[in-house]
Coordinates of C-alpha atoms in Angstrom, one line a residue:
M11 CA 165.3 -43.9 39.6
A12 CA 162.0 -42.9 39.7
P13 CA 158.7 -44.4 38.3
F14 CA 157.6 -43.8 35.4
K15 CA 155.3 -40.4 35.3
V16 CA 152.7 -39.6 33.3
I17 CA 151.3 -35.8 32.5
I18 CA 147.1 -35.9 31.5
V19 CA 146.4 -32.6 30.2
G20 CA 142.5 -32.2 30.6
G21 CA 140.2 -33.7 33.3
S22 CA 137.7 -34.4 30.9
V23 CA 136.2 -38.4 30.5
A24 CA 138.9 -39.1 28.9
G25 CA 140.9 -38.2 30.9
L26 CA 139.9 -38.5 35.1
A27 CA 139.4 -42.3 33.6
L28 CA 142.7 -42.6 31.8
A29 CA 143.6 -41.5 35.7
N30 CA 142.1 -44.1 37.4
M31 CA 142.5 -46.6 35.2
L32 CA 146.9 -45.2 35.5
E33 CA 146.2 -45.7 39.9
R34 CA 144.9 -49.0 39.8
Y35 CA 147.6 -49.8 37.9
E36 CA 150.7 -48.3 40.2
I37 CA 151.5 -45.9 36.9
D38 CA 152.7 -42.6 38.6
F39 CA 150.1 -39.4 37.5
V40 CA 149.0 -35.8 37.6
V41 CA 146.0 -34.4 36.3
L42 CA 146.5 -30.8 34.4
E43 CA 143.1 -29.1 34.2
K44 CA 142.3 -25.5 32.6
H45 CA 138.9 -24.9 34.8
E46 CA 138.6 -23.8 38.4
N47 CA 136.5 -26.7 39.5
I48 CA 137.1 -30.2 38.1
A49 CA 133.3 -30.8 37.4
P50 CA 132.2 -28.1 35.7
D51 CA 128.5 -27.4 34.3
L52 CA 128.6 -27.5 30.8
G53 CA 124.8 -28.3 30.5
A54 CA 125.0 -31.4 27.9
C55 CA 124.3 -35.1 28.5
L56 CA 125.8 -37.5 29.0
G57 CA 124.8 -41.5 27.3
L58 CA 127.4 -43.7 28.6
L59 CA 126.9 -47.8 26.6
P60 CA 127.8 -51.6 26.2
N61 CA 131.6 -50.6 25.8
G62 CA 132.0 -47.8 27.9
L63 CA 130.3 -49.7 30.7
R64 CA 132.4 -52.1 30.9
I65 CA 135.1 -50.8 31.8
M66 CA 133.4 -48.1 34.6
D67 CA 132.5 -51.3 35.9
Q68 CA 136.0 -52.8 35.8
L69 CA 137.5 -49.9 37.9
G70 CA 134.7 -50.1 40.2
C71 CA 131.9 -47.3 39.4
Y72 CA 128.9 -48.9 37.4
E73 CA 127.4 -49.3 40.8
K74 CA 127.9 -44.9 40.9
I75 CA 126.9 -44.1 37.8
L76 CA 123.0 -46.5 37.8
E77 CA 122.7 -44.2 40.9
C78 CA 122.6 -40.8 38.7
S79 CA 121.8 -41.9 35.8
V80 CA 118.3 -43.7 34.3
P81 CA 118.3 -46.5 31.6
L82 CA 116.6 -46.2 28.1
N83 CA 114.3 -48.8 27.8
L84 CA 112.3 -47.1 25.0
L85 CA 112.6 -45.9 22.2
N86 CA 109.8 -44.0 19.5
S87 CA 110.1 -42.3 16.4
Y88 CA 108.0 -39.7 14.8
D89 CA 108.0 -38.1 11.9
E90 CA 107.4 -34.5 11.3
N91 CA 103.0 -34.6 11.7
G92 CA 103.8 -36.0 14.7
D93 CA 102.7 -39.4 13.9
A94 CA 104.9 -42.4 15.3
I95 CA 106.8 -44.2 12.7
N96 CA 109.2 -46.7 15.0
K97 CA 108.4 -48.1 18.1
M98 CA 110.8 -49.8 19.8
S99 CA 109.5 -50.9 23.2
E100 CA 112.6 -53.5 24.2
V101 CA 115.5 -51.6 23.8
G102 CA 116.6 -52.1 27.2
V103 CA 115.7 -55.5 27.1
W104 CA 118.1 -56.2 24.1
M105 CA 121.3 -54.0 24.8
E106 CA 121.3 -56.1 28.6
S107 CA 120.2 -59.0 26.9
L108 CA 123.1 -58.5 24.4
F109 CA 125.7 -56.9 25.9
G110 CA 125.2 -56.8 29.6
Y111 CA 124.7 -53.4 29.9
K112 CA 122.0 -50.7 29.1
S113 CA 121.3 -47.1 27.9
L114 CA 122.6 -44.7 30.6
N115 CA 122.0 -41.2 30.4
Q116 CA 123.1 -38.5 33.0
D117 CA 125.0 -35.4 32.4
R118 CA 127.9 -35.1 31.6
Q119 CA 128.9 -33.2 35.0
Q120 CA 128.0 -36.4 36.9
V121 CA 130.3 -39.0 34.8
I122 CA 133.2 -36.7 35.7
D123 CA 132.4 -36.5 39.6
V124 CA 131.9 -40.5 39.9
L125 CA 135.3 -40.2 38.1
F126 CA 137.3 -38.0 40.1
N127 CA 135.1 -39.1 43.0
N128 CA 137.1 -42.5 42.2
I129 CA 140.3 -41.5 42.0
R130 CA 142.4 -42.5 46.0
D131 CA 144.9 -40.2 45.7
K132 CA 143.4 -37.0 45.0
T133 CA 146.1 -34.9 45.1
K134 CA 147.4 -36.1 41.9
V135 CA 144.4 -33.9 40.6
H136 CA 144.4 -30.2 39.8
T137 CA 142.9 -27.5 38.7
S138 CA 143.2 -24.0 37.4
R139 CA 146.5 -25.4 35.1
G140 CA 145.7 -24.1 31.8
L141 CA 148.3 -25.4 29.6
E142 CA 151.3 -23.7 28.4
K143 CA 154.4 -24.9 26.6
I144 CA 155.5 -28.7 26.5
H145 CA 159.8 -28.8 25.9
P146 CA 161.2 -31.9 24.9
L147 CA 163.8 -33.9 27.7
P148 CA 166.2 -36.1 26.7
N149 CA 163.7 -39.3 28.5
G150 CA 161.5 -36.8 29.3
V151 CA 159.3 -34.1 28.9
K152 CA 158.5 -30.8 30.8
V153 CA 154.9 -28.6 31.4
K154 CA 155.0 -25.0 31.6
T155 CA 151.4 -24.1 33.3
A156 CA 149.6 -20.5 32.4
D157 CA 150.4 -20.2 36.4
G158 CA 153.7 -20.8 36.5
S159 CA 153.7 -24.5 37.1
V160 CA 156.1 -27.2 36.3
Y161 CA 155.2 -30.7 35.8
E162 CA 157.9 -33.3 34.9
G163 CA 157.8 -36.6 33.9
D164 CA 158.3 -39.4 30.8
I165 CA 154.6 -39.1 28.6
V166 CA 152.6 -36.5 28.2
V167 CA 148.9 -37.5 27.2
G168 CA 146.9 -34.7 25.8
A169 CA 142.8 -35.5 26.4
D170 CA 142.2 -31.5 26.5
G171 CA 139.2 -32.4 23.8
V172 CA 138.8 -31.0 20.8
H173 CA 140.1 -27.3 20.9
S174 CA 143.1 -29.5 22.1
R175 CA 146.5 -27.1 23.0
V176 CA 148.1 -30.3 23.3
L177 CA 147.3 -30.5 19.8
D178 CA 149.5 -26.7 19.2
E179 CA 152.0 -28.0 21.2
M180 CA 153.2 -30.9 18.8
Q181 CA 152.5 -28.0 15.6
R182 CA 154.5 -26.2 16.8
L183 CA 157.5 -28.9 18.0
A184 CA 156.9 -30.1 14.6
E185 CA 157.6 -27.3 12.9
I186 CA 160.2 -26.6 14.9
D187 CA 161.9 -29.5 14.0
T188 CA 161.0 -29.4 10.2
P189 CA 159.6 -25.9 9.6
N190 CA 156.9 -25.6 7.3
S191 CA 155.3 -28.2 9.0
K192 CA 151.3 -28.7 9.0
K193 CA 151.5 -32.6 10.4
F194 CA 149.0 -31.9 13.5
T195 CA 146.0 -29.7 11.8
R196 CA 142.6 -29.8 12.7
D197 CA 141.8 -30.3 9.0
N198 CA 140.3 -33.8 9.4
F199 CA 137.6 -33.1 11.7
E200 CA 135.2 -31.8 8.9
C201 CA 131.3 -30.2 10.5
T202 CA 128.5 -30.7 8.3
Y203 CA 126.1 -30.5 11.3
R204 CA 125.0 -28.0 14.0
A205 CA 123.0 -29.0 16.9
L206 CA 121.4 -27.2 19.7
V207 CA 121.9 -29.2 22.7
C208 CA 119.2 -28.2 25.7
I209 CA 117.9 -29.2 29.4
G210 CA 115.3 -28.9 30.9
P211 CA 111.7 -30.1 32.7
R212 CA 110.2 -33.7 31.0
P213 CA 106.5 -33.6 29.9
K214 CA 103.6 -35.2 30.6
G215 CA 102.8 -38.3 29.6
I216 CA 106.9 -39.0 28.8
R217 CA 107.7 -41.8 30.7
E218 CA 111.4 -41.6 32.8
D219 CA 112.8 -44.2 30.6
E220 CA 111.8 -43.9 27.2
G221 CA 113.5 -41.6 24.5
I222 CA 112.3 -39.8 21.9
K223 CA 113.5 -39.1 18.1
N224 CA 111.6 -36.9 15.5
C225 CA 113.1 -37.6 11.5
R226 CA 112.7 -34.4 9.2
K227 CA 114.5 -32.5 6.1
G228 CA 117.6 -30.6 6.5
R229 CA 117.0 -31.6 10.7
S230 CA 115.9 -34.7 13.4
H231 CA 115.5 -34.1 17.3
L232 CA 117.1 -36.3 20.1
C233 CA 115.0 -36.2 23.6
L234 CA 116.3 -38.8 26.7
S235 CA 114.8 -39.2 30.5
G236 CA 117.2 -37.5 33.2
Q237 CA 116.6 -38.6 36.5
N238 CA 114.8 -35.9 38.8
G239 CA 112.3 -35.4 35.8
K240 CA 114.9 -34.0 33.3
W241 CA 114.9 -33.8 29.7
Y242 CA 117.7 -33.8 27.2
F243 CA 116.3 -32.4 24.2
N244 CA 118.7 -31.2 21.2
I245 CA 118.1 -30.6 17.6
F246 CA 120.4 -31.8 15.3
E247 CA 120.7 -29.4 12.2
K248 CA 122.2 -30.1 8.7
T249 CA 124.5 -26.8 7.8
E250 CA 124.7 -24.5 4.7
H251 CA 128.4 -25.5 3.9
K252 CA 130.6 -28.3 5.0
T253 CA 133.2 -26.3 7.3
R254 CA 136.8 -28.0 8.0
G255 CA 139.3 -27.1 11.4
S256 CA 140.1 -23.4 12.3
S257 CA 137.4 -22.1 9.7
I258 CA 135.0 -24.8 11.9
P259 CA 132.5 -21.1 13.4
R260 CA 132.1 -21.2 17.1
Y261 CA 129.0 -19.9 17.6
T262 CA 126.5 -17.2 20.3
K263 CA 123.5 -17.6 22.4
S264 CA 122.1 -14.9 19.8
D265 CA 122.6 -18.4 17.5
A266 CA 121.0 -20.6 19.1
H267 CA 117.5 -18.3 20.1
A268 CA 117.2 -17.6 16.1
M269 CA 117.7 -21.5 15.7
A270 CA 115.6 -22.3 18.0
S271 CA 112.9 -19.6 17.2
A272 CA 113.2 -21.1 13.8
Y273 CA 111.9 -25.0 15.3
A274 CA 109.6 -23.5 17.4
N275 CA 106.1 -25.1 15.2
D276 CA 108.7 -28.4 15.3
I277 CA 105.6 -31.1 16.4
L278 CA 107.6 -33.6 18.1
I279 CA 104.8 -36.0 19.8
P280 CA 101.1 -35.7 19.7
G281 CA 100.8 -32.5 22.0
V282 CA 104.2 -31.6 22.0
T283 CA 106.4 -29.0 20.4
F284 CA 110.0 -28.0 19.9
G285 CA 109.0 -23.7 21.6
D286 CA 107.2 -25.4 24.3
L287 CA 109.9 -27.3 25.3
Y288 CA 112.5 -24.6 24.3
K289 CA 110.8 -22.1 26.8
N290 CA 110.8 -23.7 30.0
R291 CA 114.3 -24.7 28.9
T292 CA 117.3 -24.7 32.0
S293 CA 120.2 -24.2 29.7
S294 CA 121.2 -24.3 25.9
M295 CA 124.2 -24.2 24.1
L296 CA 124.6 -24.5 20.2
L297 CA 127.6 -26.0 19.6
P298 CA 129.3 -28.0 16.2
V299 CA 129.0 -31.3 15.1
E300 CA 132.5 -32.0 14.7
E301 CA 134.0 -35.4 12.9
G302 CA 136.4 -37.1 12.3
V303 CA 139.6 -38.7 13.0
L304 CA 143.8 -37.3 12.8
P305 CA 145.3 -38.8 10.7
R306 CA 148.7 -38.6 13.6
C307 CA 147.8 -39.0 17.3
F308 CA 151.6 -38.5 19.1
Y309 CA 154.8 -37.0 18.8
N310 CA 157.6 -37.8 20.0
R311 CA 156.7 -38.5 23.6
I312 CA 153.2 -36.5 22.8
I313 CA 150.0 -39.3 22.4
L314 CA 146.5 -38.0 22.6
V315 CA 143.3 -40.1 23.6
G316 CA 139.6 -39.0 23.4
D317 CA 137.9 -36.3 21.9
S318 CA 141.3 -34.3 20.5
Y319 CA 142.2 -37.1 18.6
H320 CA 139.1 -38.2 17.2
K321 CA 135.4 -37.1 17.3
S322 CA 132.2 -38.7 16.2
T323 CA 128.5 -37.0 16.1
P324 CA 126.6 -37.0 19.8
L325 CA 123.3 -38.3 17.5
F326 CA 125.5 -42.1 17.7
G327 CA 126.2 -42.1 21.6
Q328 CA 129.8 -42.6 21.6
G329 CA 131.6 -40.1 22.3
G330 CA 132.4 -40.1 25.5
N331 CA 133.0 -44.5 25.3
N332 CA 134.6 -43.8 22.7
C333 CA 137.0 -41.9 25.1
I334 CA 137.2 -44.4 27.3
V335 CA 138.0 -47.7 25.3
S336 CA 141.2 -45.4 24.1
A337 CA 141.9 -44.1 27.4
A338 CA 141.9 -48.6 27.9
Y339 CA 143.6 -49.6 25.6
L340 CA 146.4 -47.2 26.5
A341 CA 146.7 -47.7 29.3
N342 CA 147.4 -51.4 29.3
K343 CA 150.2 -50.7 26.8
L344 CA 151.4 -48.3 30.0
H345 CA 151.6 -51.3 32.0
S346 CA 153.0 -53.5 30.0
I347 CA 155.8 -51.7 30.2
K348 CA 156.4 -50.4 34.0
S349 CA 157.9 -53.6 35.1
Y350 CA 161.0 -52.8 33.3
D351 CA 164.8 -52.7 35.1
S352 CA 164.7 -49.5 33.3
K353 CA 163.1 -45.9 31.8
P354 CA 161.6 -46.3 28.5
D355 CA 164.0 -44.8 25.6
D356 CA 162.1 -42.9 23.4
E357 CA 162.2 -45.5 20.8
L358 CA 160.1 -48.2 22.9
I359 CA 157.2 -44.9 23.5
Q360 CA 157.7 -44.7 20.3
N361 CA 156.6 -47.6 19.6
I362 CA 153.8 -48.1 21.6
F363 CA 152.4 -44.4 20.6
Q364 CA 152.0 -46.4 16.5
N365 CA 150.7 -49.3 18.1
F366 CA 148.2 -47.3 19.3
Q367 CA 147.3 -45.5 16.3
D368 CA 147.3 -48.2 14.2
T369 CA 145.0 -49.8 16.5
R370 CA 142.5 -46.6 17.3
H371 CA 142.4 -45.1 13.8
P372 CA 140.3 -47.6 11.6
E373 CA 137.9 -48.5 14.9
T374 CA 137.6 -45.3 16.0
S375 CA 137.4 -43.7 12.0
L376 CA 134.4 -46.6 11.5
I377 CA 132.6 -45.6 14.9
A378 CA 132.9 -41.5 13.1
T379 CA 131.4 -43.1 9.5
L380 CA 128.4 -44.6 11.6
G381 CA 127.1 -42.0 13.5
N382 CA 127.4 -40.0 10.6
R383 CA 125.3 -42.3 8.4
I384 CA 122.4 -42.4 11.1
Q385 CA 123.0 -38.4 11.9
R386 CA 121.7 -38.6 7.6
L387 CA 119.6 -40.8 7.7
D388 CA 117.4 -39.1 10.6
A389 CA 117.8 -35.7 8.6
F390 CA 116.7 -37.2 5.3
E391 CA 119.3 -36.1 3.5
N392 CA 117.8 -37.8 -0.3
P393 CA 114.6 -39.8 -1.3
V394 CA 117.2 -42.9 -0.7
M395 CA 117.9 -42.3 3.3
K396 CA 114.0 -40.6 4.0
F397 CA 112.2 -43.9 2.3
I398 CA 115.2 -46.7 4.6
N399 CA 113.7 -44.3 7.7
M400 CA 110.4 -44.0 6.9
K401 CA 109.6 -47.6 5.5
V402 CA 112.2 -50.2 6.3
L403 CA 113.9 -49.7 9.5
P404 CA 110.0 -50.1 11.1
E405 CA 109.4 -52.8 9.5
L406 CA 113.2 -53.8 11.1
S407 CA 112.3 -56.2 14.7
S408 CA 114.8 -54.8 17.7
H409 CA 116.5 -57.8 17.3
Y410 CA 118.3 -57.4 13.4
I411 CA 118.7 -54.0 14.7
W412 CA 120.2 -54.4 17.6
H413 CA 122.6 -56.9 16.1
A414 CA 124.1 -55.4 13.8
M415 CA 124.8 -52.7 16.2
A416 CA 127.3 -55.5 17.8
Q417 CA 130.0 -54.3 16.4
A418 CA 130.4 -50.6 18.0
H419 CA 129.3 -52.5 21.3
T420 CA 131.9 -55.1 21.3
S421 CA 135.2 -53.8 20.0
T422 CA 135.9 -52.3 23.2
W423 CA 139.0 -53.1 24.6
L424 CA 138.9 -53.9 28.3
L425 CA 141.9 -53.6 30.9
D426 CA 143.7 -56.3 30.9
Y427 CA 145.3 -56.5 34.1
L428 CA 141.9 -55.7 36.3
P429 CA 139.0 -59.0 36.9
F430 CA 136.7 -58.8 33.7
P431 CA 133.0 -57.9 33.9
S432 CA 131.0 -60.9 34.9
P433 CA 130.4 -63.6 32.2
S434 CA 126.6 -63.3 32.2
H435 CA 127.1 -59.8 31.6
G436 CA 126.2 -60.1 28.4
M437 CA 125.5 -62.9 25.3
L438 CA 128.4 -61.3 22.9
P439 CA 132.0 -61.3 23.8
S440 CA 135.0 -58.3 23.8
R441 CA 137.2 -58.1 22.3
N442 CA 139.0 -59.3 24.9
E443 CA 137.3 -62.2 25.9
I444 CA 137.7 -63.8 23.1
W445 CA 140.7 -66.6 22.6
L446 CA 140.7 -67.9 19.3
K447 CA 141.8 -65.0 17.0
P448 CA 141.8 -64.6 13.5
Q449 CA 144.3 -62.5 12.0
V450 CA 142.8 -60.5 8.8
R451 CA 144.2 -61.8 5.5
C452 CA 146.0 -58.7 2.8
G453 CA 143.8 -58.7 -0.4
K454 CA 147.1 -60.0 -2.2
T455 CA 147.7 -63.0 -0.2
N456 CA 144.2 -64.1 -0.5
K457 CA 144.2 -63.9 -4.2
V458 CA 148.0 -65.9 -3.7
W459 CA 145.6 -68.0 -2.0
M460 CA 142.7 -68.2 -4.3
G461 CA 144.9 -68.8 -7.4
L462 CA 146.3 -71.9 -5.6
L463 CA 143.5 -73.7 -5.0
I464 CA 141.5 -72.5 -8.7
L465 CA 144.2 -73.1 -10.7
P466 CA 144.2 -76.9 -10.1
L467 CA 140.3 -77.8 -10.0
L468 CA 140.7 -75.4 -13.8
A469 CA 143.2 -77.8 -14.5
F470 CA 141.2 -81.4 -13.7
S471 CA 138.3 -79.7 -14.8
A472 CA 140.1 -79.4 -17.9
I473 CA 141.1 -82.9 -18.1
F474 CA 137.5 -84.0 -16.8
W475 CA 135.5 -82.4 -20.4
E476 CA 138.5 -83.0 -22.9
R477 CA 137.8 -86.8 -22.1
N478 CA 134.4 -86.9 -22.1
N479 CA 134.1 -85.6 -25.4
Q480 CA 136.2 -88.0 -27.2
S481 CA 135.2 -90.2 -29.1
P482 CA 133.2 -93.7 -28.0
L483 CA 135.9 -96.2 -28.6
S484 CA 134.8 -99.6 -29.9
S485 CA 136.2 -101.1 -26.6
V486 CA 136.8 -99.8 -23.6
D487 CA 138.9 -101.9 -21.5
T488 CA 137.7 -102.3 -17.2
A489 CA 141.7 -99.9 -16.5
S490 CA 140.2 -97.2 -18.8
R491 CA 136.5 -97.3 -17.1
L492 CA 138.8 -97.6 -14.0
D493 CA 140.9 -94.2 -15.1
N494 CA 137.6 -92.6 -15.4
E495 CA 136.3 -93.2 -12.3
K496 CA 140.0 -92.0 -10.2
A497 CA 139.4 -88.7 -12.9
E498 CA 135.8 -87.9 -11.7
N499 CA 136.3 -89.1 -8.0
L500 CA 139.9 -86.7 -8.3
Y501 CA 137.7 -84.0 -10.1
F502 CA 134.5 -83.8 -7.0
H503 CA 137.5 -83.9 -4.3
L504 CA 139.7 -81.3 -6.3
L505 CA 136.3 -79.2 -6.3
D506 CA 135.5 -79.9 -2.2
T507 CA 139.5 -78.0 -1.6
A508 CA 138.5 -75.4 -2.8
V509 CA 135.1 -74.7 -1.5
T510 CA 136.1 -75.5 2.0
G511 CA 139.3 -73.9 0.9
F512 CA 137.2 -70.6 0.2
I513 CA 134.9 -71.3 3.3
A514 CA 138.0 -71.5 5.0
I515 CA 139.6 -67.9 3.7
E516 CA 136.2 -66.8 3.7
S517 CA 136.1 -66.9 8.1
N518 CA 139.5 -65.1 8.7
R519 CA 138.2 -61.8 6.1
A520 CA 137.1 -59.5 9.3
T521 CA 134.7 -59.6 11.2
Y522 CA 130.9 -57.9 9.7
S523 CA 132.9 -56.7 6.3
M524 CA 130.7 -56.8 3.6
K525 CA 133.4 -57.4 0.9
L526 CA 133.7 -61.2 0.1
I527 CA 137.6 -61.3 0.2
G528 CA 139.6 -59.6 2.3
R529 CA 139.5 -55.7 4.0

């Protein structure tokens, strides 16, 4: 029997991370990348955060990432006049103490290089292999690439980004099975912002481990340091209209220059404007900021991971990390079936894919929502957001802010079948490291339990009230007094039970939920 084989379409962060994971799990794979170079220079920064770095550490990539990155230790915020709003001088200290890792900035190309070089059998990675067609087979799939090459495997994983050809093929196959089907459109990806992403030399007076945010109405700037004096500087601008799916625009170099000219006089910090940085840039590109999660990520034996499935604003920094986490979760599920005596049938594959979707859809949706809120907050979308950014956040300590961000960094999935990072790496564990995992009850169950607790309490409250409001008797014997004392004791016992029961139910609600009961 041929070994279980995974065809990964796309040599992206998600695709190469998954390839590393499958290799460690001794699961056969092949990677098909459309570009001639596995790590094309796309001129973009990729920040790695604790949830992604924990997995990179398991894969043996962490030390290599440290060699090509710069940690973020200081993050300063400024207003439109270049005046300081907030200075967070212990960002690195807090992140490392809470989560075990600092935020690391580097080129996307460098992360791809590290992941590729970490693959032991590089003959399984093929470039210039753009996807042409996916053909279903009995208990398998066949992939044909633009150069005429053909690959067969058990499943296809689409890790080919937001403009996924794998997604197109899923839609084509769905229409063959069900005419006029619209299961796999990009309409859940929406765009309300666009980003001018640039790289150039770091301004004088800026520390190597320093980052800058500049907030103003309708747009915001984010600048981060890289190695060897590199400076990643970006503008996030609110668009005039919200667009979705295929209507999301593509931008040209002239669009980028026009946007840069419009905001050339934006003062980022005292003595430095955006125009000063832009004229010394080494690269720049204008991109739509696509956000959202597709409602479905699989069809038959084809599944999407990474940006082809979920997108969030780069302002939040979770995009690449989220891709790595999704790859880890899928790898764990595939490892669970590799020891089967026979090839997994369609039903088993569908169950695995459904579990992946049921788990990752709410998690990635939360990340996308949080990122969107931060983006809107930084662009002062309304007076309340401006007040929060200018007056409230500066008064909060770094301790409070990073604890509030804990869910994004700790709700990661590690690789179950590789050694976990040292427990000394941070005070807050990832979900794999938590032994007791209470499950969230549905709202109906909570209501039933609360009813069972409250009804007896109300009944005995009524009895107690009636007893205390009866006309006093001329002679009350000892037995009656004892009955009253028993009733009072029972009443307070039930009150204690109800309160304890309420706390017990509340302890089982969703973590970080702001609702009192349930989801």
